[in-house]
mmCIF file of C-alpha atoms and ligand atoms in Angstrom:
data_model
loop_
_atom_site.group_PDB
_atom_site.id
_atom_site.type_symbol
_atom_site.label_atom_id
_atom_site.label_comp_id
_atom_site.label_asym_id
_atom_site.label_seq_id
_atom_site.Cartn_x
_atom_site.Cartn_y
_atom_site.Cartn_z
ATOM 1 C CA MET C 273 0.000 0.000 0.000
ATOM 2 C CA LYS C 274 1.358 3.394 -0.999
ATOM 3 C CA VAL C 275 1.074 6.172 1.593
ATOM 4 C CA PHE C 276 1.519 9.798 0.587
ATOM 5 C CA VAL C 277 2.875 12.025 3.385
ATOM 6 C CA ASN C 278 2.739 15.636 2.181
ATOM 7 C CA LYS C 279 5.312 17.041 4.659
ATOM 8 C CA ARG C 280 8.088 15.582 6.763
ATOM 9 C CA ILE C 281 6.991 14.598 10.260
ATOM 10 C CA PRO C 282 8.968 13.155 13.220
ATOM 11 C CA GLU C 283 10.735 9.998 12.077
ATOM 12 C CA ILE C 284 9.064 7.701 14.582
ATOM 13 C CA GLY C 285 5.851 7.397 12.562
ATOM 14 C CA ILE C 286 7.643 6.991 9.243
ATOM 15 C CA HIS C 287 9.772 4.144 10.649
ATOM 16 C CA MET C 288 6.655 2.467 12.011
ATOM 17 C CA LEU C 289 4.977 2.612 8.593
ATOM 18 C CA GLU C 290 8.067 1.290 6.797
ATOM 19 C CA ASP C 291 8.579 -1.476 9.346
ATOM 20 C CA ALA C 292 4.975 -2.509 8.752
ATOM 21 C CA GLY C 293 5.783 -2.890 5.048
ATOM 22 C CA LEU C 294 4.031 0.218 3.745
ATOM 23 C CA GLU C 295 5.524 2.176 0.866
ATOM 24 C CA VAL C 296 5.946 5.754 2.096
ATOM 25 C CA PHE C 297 6.261 8.655 -0.319
ATOM 26 C CA ILE C 298 7.308 12.143 0.904
ATOM 27 C CA PRO C 299 7.925 14.713 -1.865
ATOM 28 C CA GLU C 300 11.250 16.580 -1.955
ATOM 29 C CA ASN C 301 9.461 19.898 -2.285
ATOM 30 C CA GLU C 302 6.974 20.182 0.533
ATOM 31 C CA ASN C 303 5.346 23.396 -0.682
ATOM 32 C CA LEU C 304 3.078 21.708 -3.152
ATOM 33 C CA SER C 305 0.658 23.472 -5.463
ATOM 34 C CA HIS C 306 -2.899 22.176 -5.281
ATOM 35 C CA ASP C 307 -2.417 20.286 -8.562
ATOM 36 C CA GLU C 308 0.826 18.652 -7.454
ATOM 37 C CA TRP C 309 -0.773 17.604 -4.190
ATOM 38 C CA LEU C 310 -3.791 16.196 -6.010
ATOM 39 C CA SER C 311 -1.678 14.231 -8.455
ATOM 40 C CA TYR C 312 0.252 12.631 -5.562
ATOM 41 C CA CYS C 313 -3.059 11.770 -3.896
ATOM 42 C CA LYS C 314 -4.331 10.212 -7.119
ATOM 43 C CA SER C 315 -1.379 7.864 -7.292
ATOM 44 C CA SER C 316 -1.596 6.741 -3.628
ATOM 45 C CA ASP C 317 -3.788 4.372 -1.638
ATOM 46 C CA ALA C 318 -3.733 6.296 1.622
ATOM 47 C CA ILE C 319 -2.731 9.719 2.885
ATOM 48 C CA LEU C 320 -0.963 10.826 6.024
ATOM 49 C CA SER C 321 -2.211 14.399 5.855
ATOM 50 C CA VAL C 322 -0.137 17.108 7.498
ATOM 51 C CA GLY C 323 -1.562 20.603 8.060
ATOM 52 C CA GLY C 324 -4.982 22.053 7.491
ATOM 53 C CA ASP C 325 -4.392 23.489 4.018
ATOM 54 C CA TYR C 326 -5.875 20.656 2.004
ATOM 55 C CA LYS C 327 -9.611 20.010 1.967
ATOM 56 C CA TYR C 328 -11.019 16.525 1.749
ATOM 57 C CA ASP C 329 -14.439 17.267 0.278
ATOM 58 C CA LYS C 330 -16.757 15.688 -2.284
ATOM 59 C CA ASP C 331 -14.650 16.949 -5.204
ATOM 60 C CA PHE C 332 -11.524 15.484 -3.673
ATOM 61 C CA PHE C 333 -13.083 12.070 -3.076
ATOM 62 C CA ASP C 334 -14.585 12.076 -6.610
ATOM 63 C CA GLU C 335 -11.177 12.834 -8.104
ATOM 64 C CA CYS C 336 -9.268 10.309 -5.976
ATOM 65 C CA PRO C 337 -11.403 7.145 -5.929
ATOM 66 C CA ASN C 338 -8.309 5.083 -5.088
ATOM 67 C CA ILE C 339 -7.899 6.658 -1.623
ATOM 68 C CA LYS C 340 -8.912 4.102 0.975
ATOM 69 C CA ALA C 341 -7.845 5.707 4.249
ATOM 70 C CA ILE C 342 -6.752 9.082 5.601
ATOM 71 C CA ALA C 343 -4.647 9.527 8.712
ATOM 72 C CA LEU C 344 -4.625 13.146 9.837
ATOM 73 C CA PHE C 345 -1.626 14.627 11.599
ATOM 74 C CA SER C 346 -4.013 16.633 13.796
ATOM 75 C CA VAL C 347 -6.785 16.164 16.293
ATOM 76 C CA GLY C 348 -9.023 18.605 14.380
ATOM 77 C CA PHE C 349 -10.813 17.229 11.336
ATOM 78 C CA ASP C 350 -12.741 20.287 10.178
ATOM 79 C CA HIS C 351 -10.986 20.079 6.785
ATOM 80 C CA VAL C 352 -12.572 16.690 6.091
ATOM 81 C CA ASP C 353 -16.145 16.193 4.919
ATOM 82 C CA ILE C 354 -16.891 13.288 7.242
ATOM 83 C CA LYS C 355 -20.235 12.513 5.566
ATOM 84 C CA GLU C 356 -18.516 12.049 2.213
ATOM 85 C CA ALA C 357 -15.800 9.890 3.809
ATOM 86 C CA ASN C 358 -18.455 7.732 5.490
ATOM 87 C CA GLN C 359 -20.354 7.269 2.250
ATOM 88 C CA ARG C 360 -17.198 5.929 0.648
ATOM 89 C CA ASN C 361 -16.208 3.770 3.650
ATOM 90 C CA ILE C 362 -13.028 5.759 4.189
ATOM 91 C CA PRO C 363 -11.818 5.825 7.802
ATOM 92 C CA VAL C 364 -10.295 9.126 8.901
ATOM 93 C CA GLY C 365 -7.801 8.863 11.748
ATOM 94 C CA ASN C 366 -6.858 11.740 14.057
ATOM 95 C CA THR C 367 -4.431 12.355 16.929
ATOM 96 C CA PRO C 368 -6.257 13.127 20.206
ATOM 97 C CA ASP C 369 -4.754 13.226 23.734
ATOM 98 C CA VAL C 370 -1.071 13.477 22.780
ATOM 99 C CA LEU C 371 -1.393 17.224 22.147
ATOM 100 C CA SER C 372 -3.851 18.147 24.908
ATOM 101 C CA LYS C 373 -1.192 19.277 27.362
ATOM 102 C CA ALA C 374 0.823 21.194 24.752
ATOM 103 C CA THR C 375 -2.209 22.971 23.312
ATOM 104 C CA SER C 376 -3.649 23.879 26.703
ATOM 105 C CA ASP C 377 -0.196 25.167 27.685
ATOM 106 C CA VAL C 378 -0.472 27.651 24.827
ATOM 107 C CA ALA C 379 -3.958 28.732 25.917
ATOM 108 C CA PHE C 380 -2.594 29.252 29.436
ATOM 109 C CA LEU C 381 0.430 31.111 28.066
ATOM 110 C CA LEU C 382 -1.783 33.410 25.990
ATOM 111 C CA MET C 383 -4.080 34.097 28.939
ATOM 112 C CA GLN C 384 -1.137 35.251 31.024
ATOM 113 C CA SER C 385 0.645 37.042 28.185
ATOM 114 C CA VAL C 386 -2.451 39.144 27.597
ATOM 115 C CA ALA C 387 -3.178 39.664 31.295
ATOM 116 C CA ARG C 388 0.352 41.062 31.753
ATOM 117 C CA ARG C 389 0.671 42.618 28.262
ATOM 118 C CA ALA C 390 3.794 40.567 27.571
ATOM 119 C CA SER C 391 3.890 41.051 23.776
ATOM 120 C CA TYR C 392 3.472 44.806 24.063
ATOM 121 C CA ASN C 393 6.185 45.088 26.696
ATOM 122 C CA PHE C 394 8.578 42.833 24.773
ATOM 123 C CA GLU C 395 8.044 44.997 21.696
ATOM 124 C CA LYS C 396 8.906 48.091 23.760
ATOM 125 C CA VAL C 397 12.164 46.516 24.909
ATOM 126 C CA LYS C 398 13.079 45.329 21.387
ATOM 127 C CA THR C 399 12.504 48.770 19.915
ATOM 128 C CA GLY C 400 14.631 50.527 22.544
ATOM 129 C CA ASN C 401 11.621 51.988 24.378
ATOM 130 C CA TRP C 402 12.084 50.472 27.828
ATOM 131 C CA GLY C 403 11.383 53.983 29.160
ATOM 132 C CA SER C 404 11.378 55.328 32.681
ATOM 133 C CA PHE C 405 9.309 53.816 35.477
ATOM 134 C CA ASP C 406 5.664 54.825 35.184
ATOM 135 C CA PRO C 407 3.406 53.562 37.981
ATOM 136 C CA LEU C 408 0.323 53.884 35.796
ATOM 137 C CA HIS C 409 1.476 52.708 32.390
ATOM 138 C CA ALA C 410 0.041 49.596 30.698
ATOM 139 C CA LEU C 411 -0.969 47.845 33.876
ATOM 140 C CA GLY C 412 -1.962 44.218 33.705
ATOM 141 C CA GLN C 413 -4.637 42.415 35.652
ATOM 142 C CA GLU C 414 -4.363 39.497 38.076
ATOM 143 C CA LEU C 415 -6.273 36.292 37.480
ATOM 144 C CA TYR C 416 -6.550 35.030 41.073
ATOM 145 C CA GLY C 417 -10.039 33.829 41.905
ATOM 146 C CA LYS C 418 -11.465 34.968 38.570
ATOM 147 C CA THR C 419 -13.758 32.942 36.340
ATOM 148 C CA LEU C 420 -12.507 30.899 33.415
ATOM 149 C CA GLY C 421 -15.214 30.103 30.874
ATOM 150 C CA VAL C 422 -14.413 27.137 28.655
ATOM 151 C CA PHE C 423 -16.264 26.795 25.383
ATOM 152 C CA GLY C 424 -15.938 23.091 24.596
ATOM 153 C CA LEU C 425 -14.695 21.279 27.672
ATOM 154 C CA GLY C 426 -13.132 18.156 26.185
ATOM 155 C CA ARG C 427 -9.599 16.892 26.625
ATOM 156 C CA ILE C 428 -7.789 20.169 25.875
ATOM 157 C CA GLY C 429 -10.326 22.319 27.734
ATOM 158 C CA PHE C 430 -9.987 20.057 30.764
ATOM 159 C CA GLU C 431 -6.204 20.533 30.833
ATOM 160 C CA MET C 432 -6.599 24.303 30.527
ATOM 161 C CA ALA C 433 -9.169 24.393 33.336
ATOM 162 C CA LYS C 434 -6.946 22.240 35.555
ATOM 163 C CA LYS C 435 -3.976 24.578 35.110
ATOM 164 C CA ALA C 436 -6.061 27.724 35.644
ATOM 165 C CA GLN C 437 -7.506 26.308 38.828
ATOM 166 C CA LYS C 438 -4.178 25.132 40.221
ATOM 167 C CA ALA C 439 -2.289 28.306 39.362
ATOM 168 C CA PHE C 440 -4.893 30.988 40.022
ATOM 169 C CA ASP C 441 -7.674 29.265 41.930
ATOM 170 C CA MET C 442 -10.003 30.202 39.091
ATOM 171 C CA ASN C 443 -13.665 29.194 39.092
ATOM 172 C CA ILE C 444 -14.523 27.073 36.078
ATOM 173 C CA ILE C 445 -17.711 27.427 34.075
ATOM 174 C CA TYR C 446 -18.219 25.720 30.747
ATOM 175 C CA HIS C 447 -20.579 25.235 27.849
ATOM 176 C CA ASN C 448 -20.611 22.012 25.848
ATOM 177 C CA ARG C 449 -22.914 19.754 23.929
ATOM 178 C CA HIS C 450 -22.733 17.329 26.865
ATOM 179 C CA HIS C 451 -21.979 17.597 30.556
ATOM 180 C CA ASN C 452 -18.385 16.744 31.446
ATOM 181 C CA GLU C 453 -18.767 14.825 34.695
ATOM 182 C CA GLU C 454 -15.039 14.405 35.242
ATOM 183 C CA ALA C 455 -14.599 18.194 35.160
ATOM 184 C CA GLU C 456 -17.637 18.720 37.388
ATOM 185 C CA ASN C 457 -16.307 16.232 39.967
ATOM 186 C CA GLU C 458 -12.598 17.028 39.830
ATOM 187 C CA LEU C 459 -12.615 20.758 39.154
ATOM 188 C CA ASN C 460 -16.024 21.736 40.430
ATOM 189 C CA ALA C 461 -16.694 23.005 36.909
ATOM 190 C CA ARG C 462 -20.227 24.322 36.433
ATOM 191 C CA TYR C 463 -22.217 23.771 33.241
ATOM 192 C CA VAL C 464 -23.857 27.013 32.053
ATOM 193 C CA SER C 465 -25.828 28.179 29.021
ATOM 194 C CA PHE C 466 -23.927 29.820 26.179
ATOM 195 C CA ASP C 467 -25.198 33.261 27.254
ATOM 196 C CA GLU C 468 -24.161 32.709 30.854
ATOM 197 C CA LEU C 469 -20.725 31.650 29.677
ATOM 198 C CA ILE C 470 -20.308 34.798 27.614
ATOM 199 C CA GLU C 471 -21.631 37.139 30.277
ATOM 200 C CA ASN C 472 -19.741 35.727 33.271
ATOM 201 C CA SER C 473 -16.277 34.773 31.997
ATOM 202 C CA ASP C 474 -13.267 36.873 32.975
ATOM 203 C CA VAL C 475 -11.300 34.682 30.593
ATOM 204 C CA LEU C 476 -13.148 32.939 27.784
ATOM 205 C CA SER C 477 -11.146 30.140 26.179
ATOM 206 C CA ILE C 478 -12.287 28.188 23.129
ATOM 207 C CA HIS C 479 -11.473 24.477 22.997
ATOM 208 C CA ALA C 480 -14.254 23.024 20.851
ATOM 209 C CA ASN C 481 -14.078 21.106 17.585
ATOM 210 C CA PHE C 482 -14.955 23.500 14.803
ATOM 211 C CA LYS C 483 -18.087 22.902 12.730
ATOM 212 C CA PRO C 484 -19.167 24.976 9.711
ATOM 213 C CA GLU C 485 -22.349 26.135 11.466
ATOM 214 C CA GLN C 486 -20.156 27.738 14.160
ATOM 215 C CA LYS C 487 -18.417 29.997 11.643
ATOM 216 C CA GLU C 488 -17.734 33.384 13.301
ATOM 217 C CA LEU C 489 -19.950 32.507 16.250
ATOM 218 C CA PHE C 490 -17.884 34.948 18.300
ATOM 219 C CA ASN C 491 -18.918 38.180 16.605
ATOM 220 C CA ALA C 492 -19.792 41.765 17.558
ATOM 221 C CA GLU C 493 -23.019 40.743 19.278
ATOM 222 C CA ILE C 494 -21.219 38.206 21.470
ATOM 223 C CA PHE C 495 -18.227 40.447 22.246
ATOM 224 C CA GLY C 496 -20.765 43.135 23.195
ATOM 225 C CA LYS C 497 -22.172 40.856 25.906
ATOM 226 C CA MET C 498 -18.784 40.013 27.428
ATOM 227 C CA LYS C 499 -17.318 41.690 30.507
ATOM 228 C CA PRO C 500 -15.140 44.742 29.814
ATOM 229 C CA ASN C 501 -12.280 43.078 31.716
ATOM 230 C CA ALA C 502 -12.625 39.823 29.730
ATOM 231 C CA ILE C 503 -9.743 38.158 27.924
ATOM 232 C CA PHE C 504 -10.713 36.180 24.822
ATOM 233 C CA VAL C 505 -8.445 33.192 24.084
ATOM 234 C CA ASN C 506 -8.683 31.134 20.908
ATOM 235 C CA THR C 507 -6.377 28.155 20.394
ATOM 236 C CA ALA C 508 -8.979 26.047 18.556
ATOM 237 C CA ARG C 509 -9.772 27.367 15.085
ATOM 238 C CA GLY C 510 -9.666 30.902 13.701
ATOM 239 C CA GLY C 511 -13.044 30.333 12.073
ATOM 240 C CA PHE C 512 -14.692 30.609 15.488
ATOM 241 C CA HIS C 513 -14.183 34.379 15.680
ATOM 242 C CA HIS C 514 -14.930 37.305 13.400
ATOM 243 C CA GLN C 515 -11.549 38.989 13.145
ATOM 244 C CA LYS C 516 -12.782 42.542 12.391
ATOM 245 C CA ASP C 517 -15.436 42.384 15.112
ATOM 246 C CA LEU C 518 -12.752 41.233 17.520
ATOM 247 C CA TYR C 519 -10.582 44.193 16.550
ATOM 248 C CA GLU C 520 -13.526 46.519 17.104
ATOM 249 C CA ALA C 521 -14.284 44.951 20.505
ATOM 250 C CA LEU C 522 -10.635 45.334 21.543
ATOM 251 C CA THR C 523 -10.311 48.950 20.447
ATOM 252 C CA SER C 524 -13.668 50.107 21.837
ATOM 253 C CA GLY C 525 -13.063 48.560 25.257
ATOM 254 C CA LYS C 526 -15.878 46.021 24.969
ATOM 255 C CA ILE C 527 -13.332 43.411 26.034
ATOM 256 C CA TRP C 528 -9.940 43.795 27.672
ATOM 257 C CA GLY C 529 -7.662 41.694 25.516
ATOM 258 C CA ALA C 530 -7.227 38.712 23.226
ATOM 259 C CA GLY C 531 -4.761 35.852 22.916
ATOM 260 C CA LEU C 532 -4.844 34.033 19.593
ATOM 261 C CA ASP C 533 -2.977 30.957 18.439
ATOM 262 C CA VAL C 534 -5.365 30.746 15.498
ATOM 263 C CA THR C 535 -6.585 33.581 13.304
ATOM 264 C CA ASN C 536 -9.207 34.262 10.673
ATOM 265 C CA PRO C 537 -7.868 33.930 8.021
ATOM 266 C CA GLU C 538 -4.792 31.860 8.691
ATOM 267 C CA PRO C 539 -2.047 32.898 8.312
ATOM 268 C CA ILE C 540 -3.058 36.356 9.511
ATOM 269 C CA TYR C 541 -2.419 39.219 7.034
ATOM 270 C CA LYS C 542 0.792 40.963 8.050
ATOM 271 C CA ASP C 543 -1.010 44.334 7.971
ATOM 272 C CA ASP C 544 -3.957 43.140 10.085
ATOM 273 C CA PRO C 545 -4.441 46.077 12.508
ATOM 274 C CA ILE C 546 -5.022 43.659 15.373
ATOM 275 C CA LEU C 547 -1.252 43.052 15.374
ATOM 276 C CA GLU C 548 -0.679 46.676 16.376
ATOM 277 C CA LEU C 549 -2.741 46.465 19.553
ATOM 278 C CA SER C 550 -1.112 46.468 22.980
ATOM 279 C CA ASN C 551 -3.776 44.176 24.452
ATOM 280 C CA VAL C 552 -3.222 41.308 22.044
ATOM 281 C CA CYS C 553 -0.825 38.388 21.732
ATOM 282 C CA VAL C 554 -0.843 36.416 18.467
ATOM 283 C CA LEU C 555 1.029 33.165 17.847
ATOM 284 C CA PRO C 556 1.282 31.256 14.543
ATOM 285 C CA HIS C 557 -0.769 28.136 15.441
ATOM 286 C CA ILE C 558 1.866 26.493 17.635
ATOM 287 C CA GLY C 559 -0.501 24.651 19.996
ATOM 288 C CA SER C 560 0.928 21.204 19.298
ATOM 289 C CA ALA C 561 4.445 22.393 18.482
ATOM 290 C CA THR C 562 6.420 20.506 21.132
ATOM 291 C CA ILE C 563 8.790 17.599 20.539
ATOM 292 C CA GLU C 564 6.623 15.412 22.773
ATOM 293 C CA ALA C 565 3.297 16.253 21.125
ATOM 294 C CA ARG C 566 4.594 16.021 17.553
ATOM 295 C CA ASN C 567 6.250 12.649 18.267
ATOM 296 C CA GLY C 568 2.969 11.467 19.745
ATOM 297 C CA MET C 569 1.034 12.688 16.714
ATOM 298 C CA SER C 570 3.452 10.945 14.368
ATOM 299 C CA LYS C 571 3.051 7.692 16.289
ATOM 300 C CA LEU C 572 -0.755 7.857 16.414
ATOM 301 C CA ALA C 573 -1.044 8.686 12.712
ATOM 302 C CA ALA C 574 1.132 5.663 11.896
ATOM 303 C CA GLU C 575 -0.823 3.419 14.281
ATOM 304 C CA ASN C 576 -4.025 4.425 12.527
ATOM 305 C CA LEU C 577 -2.691 3.495 9.077
ATOM 306 C CA ILE C 578 -1.113 0.264 10.271
ATOM 307 C CA ALA C 579 -4.395 -0.804 11.866
ATOM 308 C CA PHE C 580 -6.154 -0.031 8.593
ATOM 309 C CA VAL C 581 -3.720 -2.146 6.578
ATOM 310 C CA LYS C 582 -4.250 -5.038 8.969
ATOM 311 C CA GLY C 583 -7.988 -4.772 8.418
ATOM 312 C CA GLU C 584 -8.507 -3.509 11.965
ATOM 313 C CA LYS C 585 -10.354 -0.442 13.240
ATOM 314 C CA MET C 586 -8.228 2.691 13.480
ATOM 315 C CA PRO C 587 -7.563 3.199 17.214
ATOM 316 C CA HIS C 588 -8.202 6.954 16.912
ATOM 317 C CA CYS C 589 -10.910 7.518 14.376
ATOM 318 C CA ALA C 590 -12.756 10.765 13.638
ATOM 319 C CA ASN C 591 -15.594 8.861 11.951
ATOM 320 C CA PRO C 592 -16.103 5.625 13.924
ATOM 321 C CA ASP C 593 -19.528 5.309 12.263
ATOM 322 C CA VAL C 594 -17.660 4.181 9.158
ATOM 323 C CA TYR C 595 -17.261 0.797 10.836
ATOM 324 C CA ASN C 596 -21.034 0.381 11.130
ATOM 325 C CA ASN C 597 -21.594 0.715 7.371
HETATM 326 C C1 8YV V 882 -1.737 21.086 14.012
HETATM 327 C C2 8YV V 882 -4.015 21.286 15.183
HETATM 328 O O1 8YV V 882 -0.557 21.783 14.224
HETATM 329 O O2 8YV V 882 -4.237 19.060 15.851
HETATM 330 C C3 8YV V 882 -4.795 20.051 15.431
HETATM 331 O O3 8YV V 882 -6.027 20.071 15.204
HETATM 332 O O4 8YV V 882 -4.561 22.310 14.946
HETATM 333 C C4 8YV V 882 -2.521 21.274 15.260
HETATM 334 O O5 8YV V 882 -2.077 20.276 16.112
HETATM 335 C C5 8YV V 882 -2.331 21.550 12.726
HETATM 336 O O6 8YV V 882 -3.559 20.960 12.477
HETATM 337 C C6 8YV V 882 -1.397 21.189 11.580
HETATM 338 O O7 8YV V 882 -1.461 19.785 11.321
#
């Protein structure tokens, strides 16, 4: 079976695939045009898909009828049309758990960076503007005893809530499709309606899987309902927030600050005015960018493909329903 891997990943997964007898193809030039990428897909049986740039939609599946399995190098699968994959009996593997700590670390980092205006102050130092001591300039806020609102309390949200509680004794409220009993028992997390979440969070952190119907859910109306001291943190998907509305909310004082590891669009335009704001910290989607997490992702992606080749269920499958077809 020929597996197309569109970018180099940590060796561990590649060795696992080769040891299992799979033929692995990684192109020399990793910055593929859409046509190059498609032609490699057409000549492969399975894909180990790295990054969110390529869409696996109806057109893709129609053009690549030979593709039998997809192993994503990500936990998110918003770039895959799961219904289309199910209809064609194509299992789609993902990489949960191994990146939960790393991604929640970035949410926690952004929360604190914004609370203490770290990016703004670093910029001042870099540009030679350390300045003289000013007791009133660019003061931060403390997070002790404040309320963290988690939108989507799954594995990553749980890790974020745990850290926030341990470090700052924060109260945890959350909104989800389902109750998270583990978080309610262990962290005393309280399930609230979406409106309650928005209105009561001092820090609002997004950790949900992104679905098309949630596109720009966090818009002017929602920012308008948030607390003026609120910090908005998005490490999930940029599509969750309306970038211009966020800018407006940040400049008009509707909210206090924002920490983004994901932007809308992604990458962010280099002249996006949000980058000029002193109450913002933006990172280039580095949630899972640790040696540990990326090794784990490589291993899980390989495990998924190896299970498929053996005729077994993928251990981490984004569309387990495919096995009921
Ligand atoms: C990846 C991610 O870095 O897992 C995810 O869903 O967003 C990140 O871990 C990104 O998807 C590139 O593969």
